[in-house]
């Protein structure tokens, strides 16, 4: 069953057409990696799912609910409820510098969900253990490495119990030696069957972890397949040219 359905999504910035009739589905527990050249619309597509970008046409359906249907958005309260089912992990972490690691994790559950402090504390402690950062709970973001910041960002997204996790180039701002620690956390989430859509330039990770890989270029989904199909036998000339350049 599809947990994400996107149909004929369109987005323009002025005269620049960024998304051109993008359509795809993501099944529950599926890990989908989206690859492609810079400027192909990957991040805009991802941000559109959680209403960080407003589209000009098309539909986005999460489960049985529409964020936008044929270009018409649902009401603001309904959009918030739908998008709250998704967690977003950004390229540049977006941590609050004035809060400790644990404070970053606990802010949204307090403000948005009104959960009890004891429950929140128990959960944040467990998630920091999950991402290997129990010893950093009282540290401020400025004292963390890039890899540690991104692991905090993943734990923060998990605090809201999302059904879906969206990752926008989660390792592109990291030094190569710090990339592995973030990818390990993501691999564990994949093993736990978390539904994930990952915009990434890490081809090895896409090959190993993704159930399906989508190649995007010029605002369109060019082709998709299993990692073996797409990396081993791409059908489209545009995909072949991209893979030949980077592999």
PDB file of C-alpha atoms in Angstrom:
ATOM      1  CA  UNK A   1       0.000   0.000   0.000  1.00  0.00           C
ATOM      2  CA  UNK A   2       1.324   3.471  -0.928  1.00  0.00           C
ATOM      3  CA  UNK A   3       1.905   5.790   2.022  1.00  0.00           C
ATOM      4  CA  UNK A   4       3.005   8.633  -0.286  1.00  0.00           C
ATOM      5  CA  UNK A   5       1.304   9.327  -3.629  1.00  0.00           C
ATOM      6  CA  UNK A   6       2.481  12.252  -5.736  1.00  0.00           C
ATOM      7  CA  UNK A   7       0.724  13.041  -9.013  1.00  0.00           C
ATOM      8  CA  UNK A   8       1.708  15.574 -11.691  1.00  0.00           C
ATOM      9  CA  UNK A   9       3.500  17.858  -9.246  1.00  0.00           C
ATOM     10  CA  UNK A  10       4.425  21.251 -10.696  1.00  0.00           C
ATOM     11  CA  UNK A  11       6.527  24.006  -9.165  1.00  0.00           C
ATOM     12  CA  UNK A  12       7.978  27.154 -10.678  1.00  0.00           C
ATOM     13  CA  UNK A  13      10.066  29.990  -9.302  1.00  0.00           C
ATOM     14  CA  UNK A  14       9.050  32.824 -11.590  1.00  0.00           C
ATOM     15  CA  UNK A  15       9.700  31.631 -15.136  1.00  0.00           C
ATOM     16  CA  UNK A  16      11.942  28.772 -13.953  1.00  0.00           C
ATOM     17  CA  UNK A  17      10.090  25.440 -14.014  1.00  0.00           C
ATOM     18  CA  UNK A  18      11.618  23.365 -11.207  1.00  0.00           C
ATOM     19  CA  UNK A  19       9.162  20.436 -11.044  1.00  0.00           C
ATOM     20  CA  UNK A  20       7.537  19.237 -14.263  1.00  0.00           C
ATOM     21  CA  UNK A  21       4.645  16.816 -13.718  1.00  0.00           C
ATOM     22  CA  UNK A  22       6.494  14.707 -11.140  1.00  0.00           C
ATOM     23  CA  UNK A  23       4.595  11.520 -10.203  1.00  0.00           C
ATOM     24  CA  UNK A  24       5.676   8.694  -7.885  1.00  0.00           C
ATOM     25  CA  UNK A  25       4.578   6.453  -5.027  1.00  0.00           C
ATOM     26  CA  UNK A  26       6.317   5.223  -1.900  1.00  0.00           C
ATOM     27  CA  UNK A  27       5.076   2.095  -0.158  1.00  0.00           C
ATOM     28  CA  UNK A  28       4.979   1.653   3.594  1.00  0.00           C
ATOM     29  CA  UNK A  29       8.388   0.539   4.950  1.00  0.00           C
ATOM     30  CA  UNK A  30      10.057   1.257   1.604  1.00  0.00           C
ATOM     31  CA  UNK A  31      13.403   3.077   1.406  1.00  0.00           C
ATOM     32  CA  UNK A  32      13.606   5.228  -1.726  1.00  0.00           C
ATOM     33  CA  UNK A  33      16.829   6.996  -2.694  1.00  0.00           C
ATOM     34  CA  UNK A  34      16.536   9.961  -5.060  1.00  0.00           C
ATOM     35  CA  UNK A  35      19.695  10.734  -7.028  1.00  0.00           C
ATOM     36  CA  UNK A  36      20.533  13.184  -9.783  1.00  0.00           C
ATOM     37  CA  UNK A  37      22.559  16.271 -10.665  1.00  0.00           C
ATOM     38  CA  UNK A  38      22.451  19.505  -8.670  1.00  0.00           C
ATOM     39  CA  UNK A  39      19.566  21.736  -9.659  1.00  0.00           C
ATOM     40  CA  UNK A  40      17.353  18.879 -10.809  1.00  0.00           C
ATOM     41  CA  UNK A  41      14.551  19.664  -8.318  1.00  0.00           C
ATOM     42  CA  UNK A  42      15.252  16.920  -5.766  1.00  0.00           C
ATOM     43  CA  UNK A  43      15.219  19.155  -2.677  1.00  0.00           C
ATOM     44  CA  UNK A  44      12.232  21.162  -3.915  1.00  0.00           C
ATOM     45  CA  UNK A  45      10.283  17.923  -4.412  1.00  0.00           C
ATOM     46  CA  UNK A  46      11.145  16.756  -0.895  1.00  0.00           C
ATOM     47  CA  UNK A  47      10.313  20.108   0.718  1.00  0.00           C
ATOM     48  CA  UNK A  48       6.980  20.141  -1.111  1.00  0.00           C
ATOM     49  CA  UNK A  49       5.926  16.957   0.679  1.00  0.00           C
ATOM     50  CA  UNK A  50       6.027  18.696   4.069  1.00  0.00           C
ATOM     51  CA  UNK A  51       4.666  22.016   2.745  1.00  0.00           C
ATOM     52  CA  UNK A  52       7.956  23.896   3.055  1.00  0.00           C
ATOM     53  CA  UNK A  53       7.426  24.726  -0.611  1.00  0.00           C
ATOM     54  CA  UNK A  54       4.008  25.490  -2.090  1.00  0.00           C
ATOM     55  CA  UNK A  55       3.438  23.816  -5.452  1.00  0.00           C
ATOM     56  CA  UNK A  56       1.676  25.303  -8.479  1.00  0.00           C
ATOM     57  CA  UNK A  57      -0.181  22.157  -9.484  1.00  0.00           C
ATOM     58  CA  UNK A  58      -0.645  18.445  -8.890  1.00  0.00           C
ATOM     59  CA  UNK A  59      -1.455  16.336  -5.833  1.00  0.00           C
ATOM     60  CA  UNK A  60       0.321  15.079  -2.711  1.00  0.00           C
ATOM     61  CA  UNK A  61      -1.422  12.357  -0.735  1.00  0.00           C
ATOM     62  CA  UNK A  62      -0.084  10.969   2.553  1.00  0.00           C
ATOM     63  CA  UNK A  63      -1.932   7.782   3.481  1.00  0.00           C
ATOM     64  CA  UNK A  64      -5.566   8.599   2.730  1.00  0.00           C
ATOM     65  CA  UNK A  65      -5.229  12.373   3.202  1.00  0.00           C
ATOM     66  CA  UNK A  66      -4.354  15.059   0.680  1.00  0.00           C
ATOM     67  CA  UNK A  67      -1.928  17.856   1.482  1.00  0.00           C
ATOM     68  CA  UNK A  68      -2.818  19.288  -1.924  1.00  0.00           C
ATOM     69  CA  UNK A  69      -5.251  17.886  -4.506  1.00  0.00           C
ATOM     70  CA  UNK A  70      -5.022  19.035  -8.123  1.00  0.00           C
ATOM     71  CA  UNK A  71      -3.388  22.267  -7.017  1.00  0.00           C
ATOM     72  CA  UNK A  72      -5.844  23.042  -4.190  1.00  0.00           C
ATOM     73  CA  UNK A  73      -4.427  22.841  -0.663  1.00  0.00           C
ATOM     74  CA  UNK A  74      -6.292  21.450   2.328  1.00  0.00           C
ATOM     75  CA  UNK A  75      -7.004  23.732   5.296  1.00  0.00           C
ATOM     76  CA  UNK A  76      -4.065  24.890   7.388  1.00  0.00           C
ATOM     77  CA  UNK A  77      -4.917  22.767  10.445  1.00  0.00           C
ATOM     78  CA  UNK A  78      -5.372  19.656   8.308  1.00  0.00           C
ATOM     79  CA  UNK A  79      -2.060  20.266   6.530  1.00  0.00           C
ATOM     80  CA  UNK A  80      -0.295  20.508   9.898  1.00  0.00           C
ATOM     81  CA  UNK A  81      -1.813  17.211  11.031  1.00  0.00           C
ATOM     82  CA  UNK A  82      -0.804  15.455   7.803  1.00  0.00           C
ATOM     83  CA  UNK A  83       2.725  16.835   7.607  1.00  0.00           C
ATOM     84  CA  UNK A  84       3.290  16.038  11.309  1.00  0.00           C
ATOM     85  CA  UNK A  85       3.336  12.385  10.216  1.00  0.00           C
ATOM     86  CA  UNK A  86       6.635  13.105   8.445  1.00  0.00           C
ATOM     87  CA  UNK A  87      10.001  14.008   9.919  1.00  0.00           C
ATOM     88  CA  UNK A  88      12.549  16.020   7.943  1.00  0.00           C
ATOM     89  CA  UNK A  89      16.328  15.886   8.302  1.00  0.00           C
ATOM     90  CA  UNK A  90      18.088  18.780   6.601  1.00  0.00           C
ATOM     91  CA  UNK A  91      21.496  19.110   4.996  1.00  0.00           C
ATOM     92  CA  UNK A  92      22.646  21.743   7.503  1.00  0.00           C
ATOM     93  CA  UNK A  93      21.156  20.193  10.669  1.00  0.00           C
ATOM     94  CA  UNK A  94      19.020  23.254  11.687  1.00  0.00           C
ATOM     95  CA  UNK A  95      19.651  22.708  15.406  1.00  0.00           C
ATOM     96  CA  UNK A  96      18.817  25.452  17.898  1.00  0.00           C
ATOM     97  CA  UNK A  97      22.206  26.804  19.068  1.00  0.00           C
ATOM     98  CA  UNK A  98      20.868  28.097  22.404  1.00  0.00           C
ATOM     99  CA  UNK A  99      19.563  24.661  23.466  1.00  0.00           C
ATOM    100  CA  UNK A 100      21.521  21.622  24.587  1.00  0.00           C
ATOM    101  CA  UNK A 101      21.327  18.395  22.595  1.00  0.00           C
ATOM    102  CA  UNK A 102      18.590  17.085  24.880  1.00  0.00           C
ATOM    103  CA  UNK A 103      16.819  20.453  24.749  1.00  0.00           C
ATOM    104  CA  UNK A 104      16.776  20.283  20.950  1.00  0.00           C
ATOM    105  CA  UNK A 105      15.109  16.875  21.112  1.00  0.00           C
ATOM    106  CA  UNK A 106      12.531  17.819  23.720  1.00  0.00           C
ATOM    107  CA  UNK A 107      11.304  21.195  22.463  1.00  0.00           C
ATOM    108  CA  UNK A 108       8.827  20.063  19.785  1.00  0.00           C
ATOM    109  CA  UNK A 109       7.123  17.308  21.833  1.00  0.00           C
ATOM    110  CA  UNK A 110       6.556  19.873  24.609  1.00  0.00           C
ATOM    111  CA  UNK A 111       5.279  22.671  22.371  1.00  0.00           C
ATOM    112  CA  UNK A 112       3.446  20.691  19.693  1.00  0.00           C
ATOM    113  CA  UNK A 113       2.229  17.575  21.470  1.00  0.00           C
ATOM    114  CA  UNK A 114       2.085  18.809  25.067  1.00  0.00           C
ATOM    115  CA  UNK A 115       3.570  15.556  26.324  1.00  0.00           C
ATOM    116  CA  UNK A 116       4.529  15.023  29.964  1.00  0.00           C
ATOM    117  CA  UNK A 117       8.075  16.027  30.853  1.00  0.00           C
ATOM    118  CA  UNK A 118       8.947  12.620  32.316  1.00  0.00           C
ATOM    119  CA  UNK A 119       7.782  10.814  29.165  1.00  0.00           C
ATOM    120  CA  UNK A 120       9.713  13.211  26.941  1.00  0.00           C
ATOM    121  CA  UNK A 121      12.885  12.845  29.012  1.00  0.00           C
ATOM    122  CA  UNK A 122      12.689   9.060  28.896  1.00  0.00           C
ATOM    123  CA  UNK A 123      12.221   9.088  25.135  1.00  0.00           C
ATOM    124  CA  UNK A 124      14.977  11.617  24.404  1.00  0.00           C
ATOM    125  CA  UNK A 125      17.426   9.616  26.515  1.00  0.00           C
ATOM    126  CA  UNK A 126      16.530   6.413  24.658  1.00  0.00           C
ATOM    127  CA  UNK A 127      16.903   8.075  21.239  1.00  0.00           C
ATOM    128  CA  UNK A 128      20.273   9.597  22.121  1.00  0.00           C
ATOM    129  CA  UNK A 129      21.389   6.114  23.094  1.00  0.00           C
ATOM    130  CA  UNK A 130      20.072   4.839  19.747  1.00  0.00           C
ATOM    131  CA  UNK A 131      22.218   7.317  17.811  1.00  0.00           C
ATOM    132  CA  UNK A 132      25.238   6.853  20.090  1.00  0.00           C
ATOM    133  CA  UNK A 133      25.208  10.278  21.762  1.00  0.00           C
ATOM    134  CA  UNK A 134      24.177   9.658  25.379  1.00  0.00           C
ATOM    135  CA  UNK A 135      27.362  11.367  26.566  1.00  0.00           C
ATOM    136  CA  UNK A 136      26.455  14.549  24.628  1.00  0.00           C
ATOM    137  CA  UNK A 137      22.966  15.227  26.034  1.00  0.00           C
ATOM    138  CA  UNK A 138      24.042  18.354  27.979  1.00  0.00           C
ATOM    139  CA  UNK A 139      26.346  19.703  25.266  1.00  0.00           C
ATOM    140  CA  UNK A 140      25.467  22.657  23.003  1.00  0.00           C
ATOM    141  CA  UNK A 141      25.544  22.188  19.202  1.00  0.00           C
ATOM    142  CA  UNK A 142      28.621  24.420  18.749  1.00  0.00           C
ATOM    143  CA  UNK A 143      30.689  21.792  20.560  1.00  0.00           C
ATOM    144  CA  UNK A 144      29.613  18.911  18.286  1.00  0.00           C
ATOM    145  CA  UNK A 145      31.148  17.628  15.076  1.00  0.00           C
ATOM    146  CA  UNK A 146      29.064  17.742  11.901  1.00  0.00           C
ATOM    147  CA  UNK A 147      28.356  14.032  12.132  1.00  0.00           C
ATOM    148  CA  UNK A 148      27.199  14.366  15.717  1.00  0.00           C
ATOM    149  CA  UNK A 149      24.942  17.302  14.809  1.00  0.00           C
ATOM    150  CA  UNK A 150      23.307  15.261  12.051  1.00  0.00           C
ATOM    151  CA  UNK A 151      22.742  12.323  14.399  1.00  0.00           C
ATOM    152  CA  UNK A 152      21.088  14.735  16.847  1.00  0.00           C
ATOM    153  CA  UNK A 153      18.913  16.013  13.990  1.00  0.00           C
ATOM    154  CA  UNK A 154      17.814  12.447  13.181  1.00  0.00           C
ATOM    155  CA  UNK A 155      16.999  11.758  16.848  1.00  0.00           C
ATOM    156  CA  UNK A 156      15.061  15.036  17.010  1.00  0.00           C
ATOM    157  CA  UNK A 157      12.957  14.011  13.993  1.00  0.00           C
ATOM    158  CA  UNK A 158      12.262  10.631  15.633  1.00  0.00           C
ATOM    159  CA  UNK A 159      11.004  12.337  18.814  1.00  0.00           C
ATOM    160  CA  UNK A 160       7.753  13.176  16.987  1.00  0.00           C
ATOM    161  CA  UNK A 161       7.043   9.499  16.122  1.00  0.00           C
ATOM    162  CA  UNK A 162       6.938  10.059  12.351  1.00  0.00           C
ATOM    163  CA  UNK A 163       5.576   7.430   9.997  1.00  0.00           C
ATOM    164  CA  UNK A 164       7.930   8.703   7.292  1.00  0.00           C
ATOM    165  CA  UNK A 165      11.416  10.221   7.421  1.00  0.00           C
ATOM    166  CA  UNK A 166      12.624  12.560   4.669  1.00  0.00           C
ATOM    167  CA  UNK A 167      16.352  13.221   4.284  1.00  0.00           C
ATOM    168  CA  UNK A 168      17.660  16.099   2.181  1.00  0.00           C
ATOM    169  CA  UNK A 169      21.331  15.379   1.351  1.00  0.00           C
ATOM    170  CA  UNK A 170      22.017  14.428   4.992  1.00  0.00           C
ATOM    171  CA  UNK A 171      25.761  13.894   4.503  1.00  0.00           C
ATOM    172  CA  UNK A 172      26.708  16.505   1.893  1.00  0.00           C
ATOM    173  CA  UNK A 173      27.802  19.076   4.504  1.00  0.00           C
ATOM    174  CA  UNK A 174      30.014  16.537   6.305  1.00  0.00           C
ATOM    175  CA  UNK A 175      33.674  15.657   5.977  1.00  0.00           C
ATOM    176  CA  UNK A 176      34.073  12.183   4.436  1.00  0.00           C
ATOM    177  CA  UNK A 177      35.280  10.631   7.690  1.00  0.00           C
ATOM    178  CA  UNK A 178      32.106  11.776   9.480  1.00  0.00           C
ATOM    179  CA  UNK A 179      29.710  10.521   6.813  1.00  0.00           C
ATOM    180  CA  UNK A 180      29.875   6.895   7.905  1.00  0.00           C
ATOM    181  CA  UNK A 181      28.511   7.490  11.405  1.00  0.00           C
ATOM    182  CA  UNK A 182      25.384   9.164   9.996  1.00  0.00           C
ATOM    183  CA  UNK A 183      24.853   6.486   7.335  1.00  0.00           C
ATOM    184  CA  UNK A 184      25.095   3.779  10.025  1.00  0.00           C
ATOM    185  CA  UNK A 185      22.173   5.327  11.901  1.00  0.00           C
ATOM    186  CA  UNK A 186      20.168   5.493   8.671  1.00  0.00           C
ATOM    187  CA  UNK A 187      20.982   1.854   7.885  1.00  0.00           C
ATOM    188  CA  UNK A 188      19.617   0.810  11.273  1.00  0.00           C
ATOM    189  CA  UNK A 189      16.408   2.742  10.595  1.00  0.00           C
ATOM    190  CA  UNK A 190      16.102   0.959   7.241  1.00  0.00           C
ATOM    191  CA  UNK A 191      16.527  -2.397   8.995  1.00  0.00           C
ATOM    192  CA  UNK A 192      13.713  -1.382  11.358  1.00  0.00           C
ATOM    193  CA  UNK A 193      11.558  -0.786   8.240  1.00  0.00           C
ATOM    194  CA  UNK A 194      11.120   2.951   8.658  1.00  0.00           C
ATOM    195  CA  UNK A 195       9.642   4.463   5.499  1.00  0.00           C
ATOM    196  CA  UNK A 196      12.304   6.818   4.141  1.00  0.00           C
ATOM    197  CA  UNK A 197      12.797   9.067   1.127  1.00  0.00           C
ATOM    198  CA  UNK A 198      16.450  10.047   0.882  1.00  0.00           C
ATOM    199  CA  UNK A 199      17.850  12.642  -1.491  1.00  0.00           C
ATOM    200  CA  UNK A 200      21.506  11.660  -1.592  1.00  0.00           C
ATOM    201  CA  UNK A 201      24.750  11.791  -3.538  1.00  0.00           C
ATOM    202  CA  UNK A 202      26.074   8.723  -1.663  1.00  0.00           C
ATOM    203  CA  UNK A 203      25.777   6.108  -4.405  1.00  0.00           C
ATOM    204  CA  UNK A 204      27.263   3.314  -2.320  1.00  0.00           C
ATOM    205  CA  UNK A 205      24.676   3.925   0.390  1.00  0.00           C
ATOM    206  CA  UNK A 206      21.855   4.000  -2.188  1.00  0.00           C
ATOM    207  CA  UNK A 207      23.058   0.679  -3.618  1.00  0.00           C
ATOM    208  CA  UNK A 208      23.261  -0.974  -0.214  1.00  0.00           C
ATOM    209  CA  UNK A 209      20.212   0.344   1.631  1.00  0.00           C
ATOM    210  CA  UNK A 210      17.544   1.514  -0.835  1.00  0.00           C
ATOM    211  CA  UNK A 211      14.724  -0.739  -1.991  1.00  0.00           C
ATOM    212  CA  UNK A 212      14.318   1.550  -4.986  1.00  0.00           C
ATOM    213  CA  UNK A 213      16.439   4.261  -6.582  1.00  0.00           C
ATOM    214  CA  UNK A 214      14.935   7.140  -8.562  1.00  0.00           C
ATOM    215  CA  UNK A 215      16.987   9.219 -10.985  1.00  0.00           C
ATOM    216  CA  UNK A 216      15.807  12.807 -11.294  1.00  0.00           C
ATOM    217  CA  UNK A 217      16.987  15.403 -13.815  1.00  0.00           C
ATOM    218  CA  UNK A 218      15.635  18.671 -15.217  1.00  0.00           C
ATOM    219  CA  UNK A 219      12.661  18.679 -12.844  1.00  0.00           C
ATOM    220  CA  UNK A 220      11.470  15.215 -13.863  1.00  0.00           C
ATOM    221  CA  UNK A 221      11.687  11.630 -12.632  1.00  0.00           C
ATOM    222  CA  UNK A 222      13.577  10.038 -15.498  1.00  0.00           C
ATOM    223  CA  UNK A 223      13.562   6.408 -14.338  1.00  0.00           C
ATOM    224  CA  UNK A 224      13.466   4.228 -11.253  1.00  0.00           C
ATOM    225  CA  UNK A 225      14.270   0.660 -10.333  1.00  0.00           C
ATOM    226  CA  UNK A 226      15.981  -1.523  -7.786  1.00  0.00           C
ATOM    227  CA  UNK A 227      19.607  -0.541  -7.112  1.00  0.00           C
ATOM    228  CA  UNK A 228      20.709  -3.515  -9.203  1.00  0.00           C
ATOM    229  CA  UNK A 229      18.516  -2.427 -12.125  1.00  0.00           C
ATOM    230  CA  UNK A 230      19.272   1.278 -12.058  1.00  0.00           C
ATOM    231  CA  UNK A 231      23.010   1.098 -11.381  1.00  0.00           C
ATOM    232  CA  UNK A 232      23.639  -2.096 -13.330  1.00  0.00           C
ATOM    233  CA  UNK A 233      21.441  -1.594 -16.362  1.00  0.00           C
ATOM    234  CA  UNK A 234      20.054   1.948 -16.677  1.00  0.00           C
ATOM    235  CA  UNK A 235      17.608   2.329 -19.560  1.00  0.00           C
ATOM    236  CA  UNK A 236      17.625   6.070 -20.175  1.00  0.00           C
ATOM    237  CA  UNK A 237      20.549   7.834 -21.850  1.00  0.00           C
ATOM    238  CA  UNK A 238      20.345  10.682 -19.326  1.00  0.00           C
ATOM    239  CA  UNK A 239      20.750   8.199 -16.460  1.00  0.00           C
ATOM    240  CA  UNK A 240      23.653   6.468 -18.198  1.00  0.00           C
ATOM    241  CA  UNK A 241      25.467   9.766 -18.742  1.00  0.00           C
ATOM    242  CA  UNK A 242      25.025  10.779 -15.100  1.00  0.00           C
ATOM    243  CA  UNK A 243      26.216   7.438 -13.706  1.00  0.00           C
ATOM    244  CA  UNK A 244      29.178   7.311 -16.095  1.00  0.00           C
ATOM    245  CA  UNK A 245      30.264  10.720 -14.818  1.00  0.00           C
ATOM    246  CA  UNK A 246      30.102   9.939 -11.106  1.00  0.00           C
ATOM    247  CA  UNK A 247      30.823   6.203 -10.762  1.00  0.00           C
TER     248      UNK A 247
END
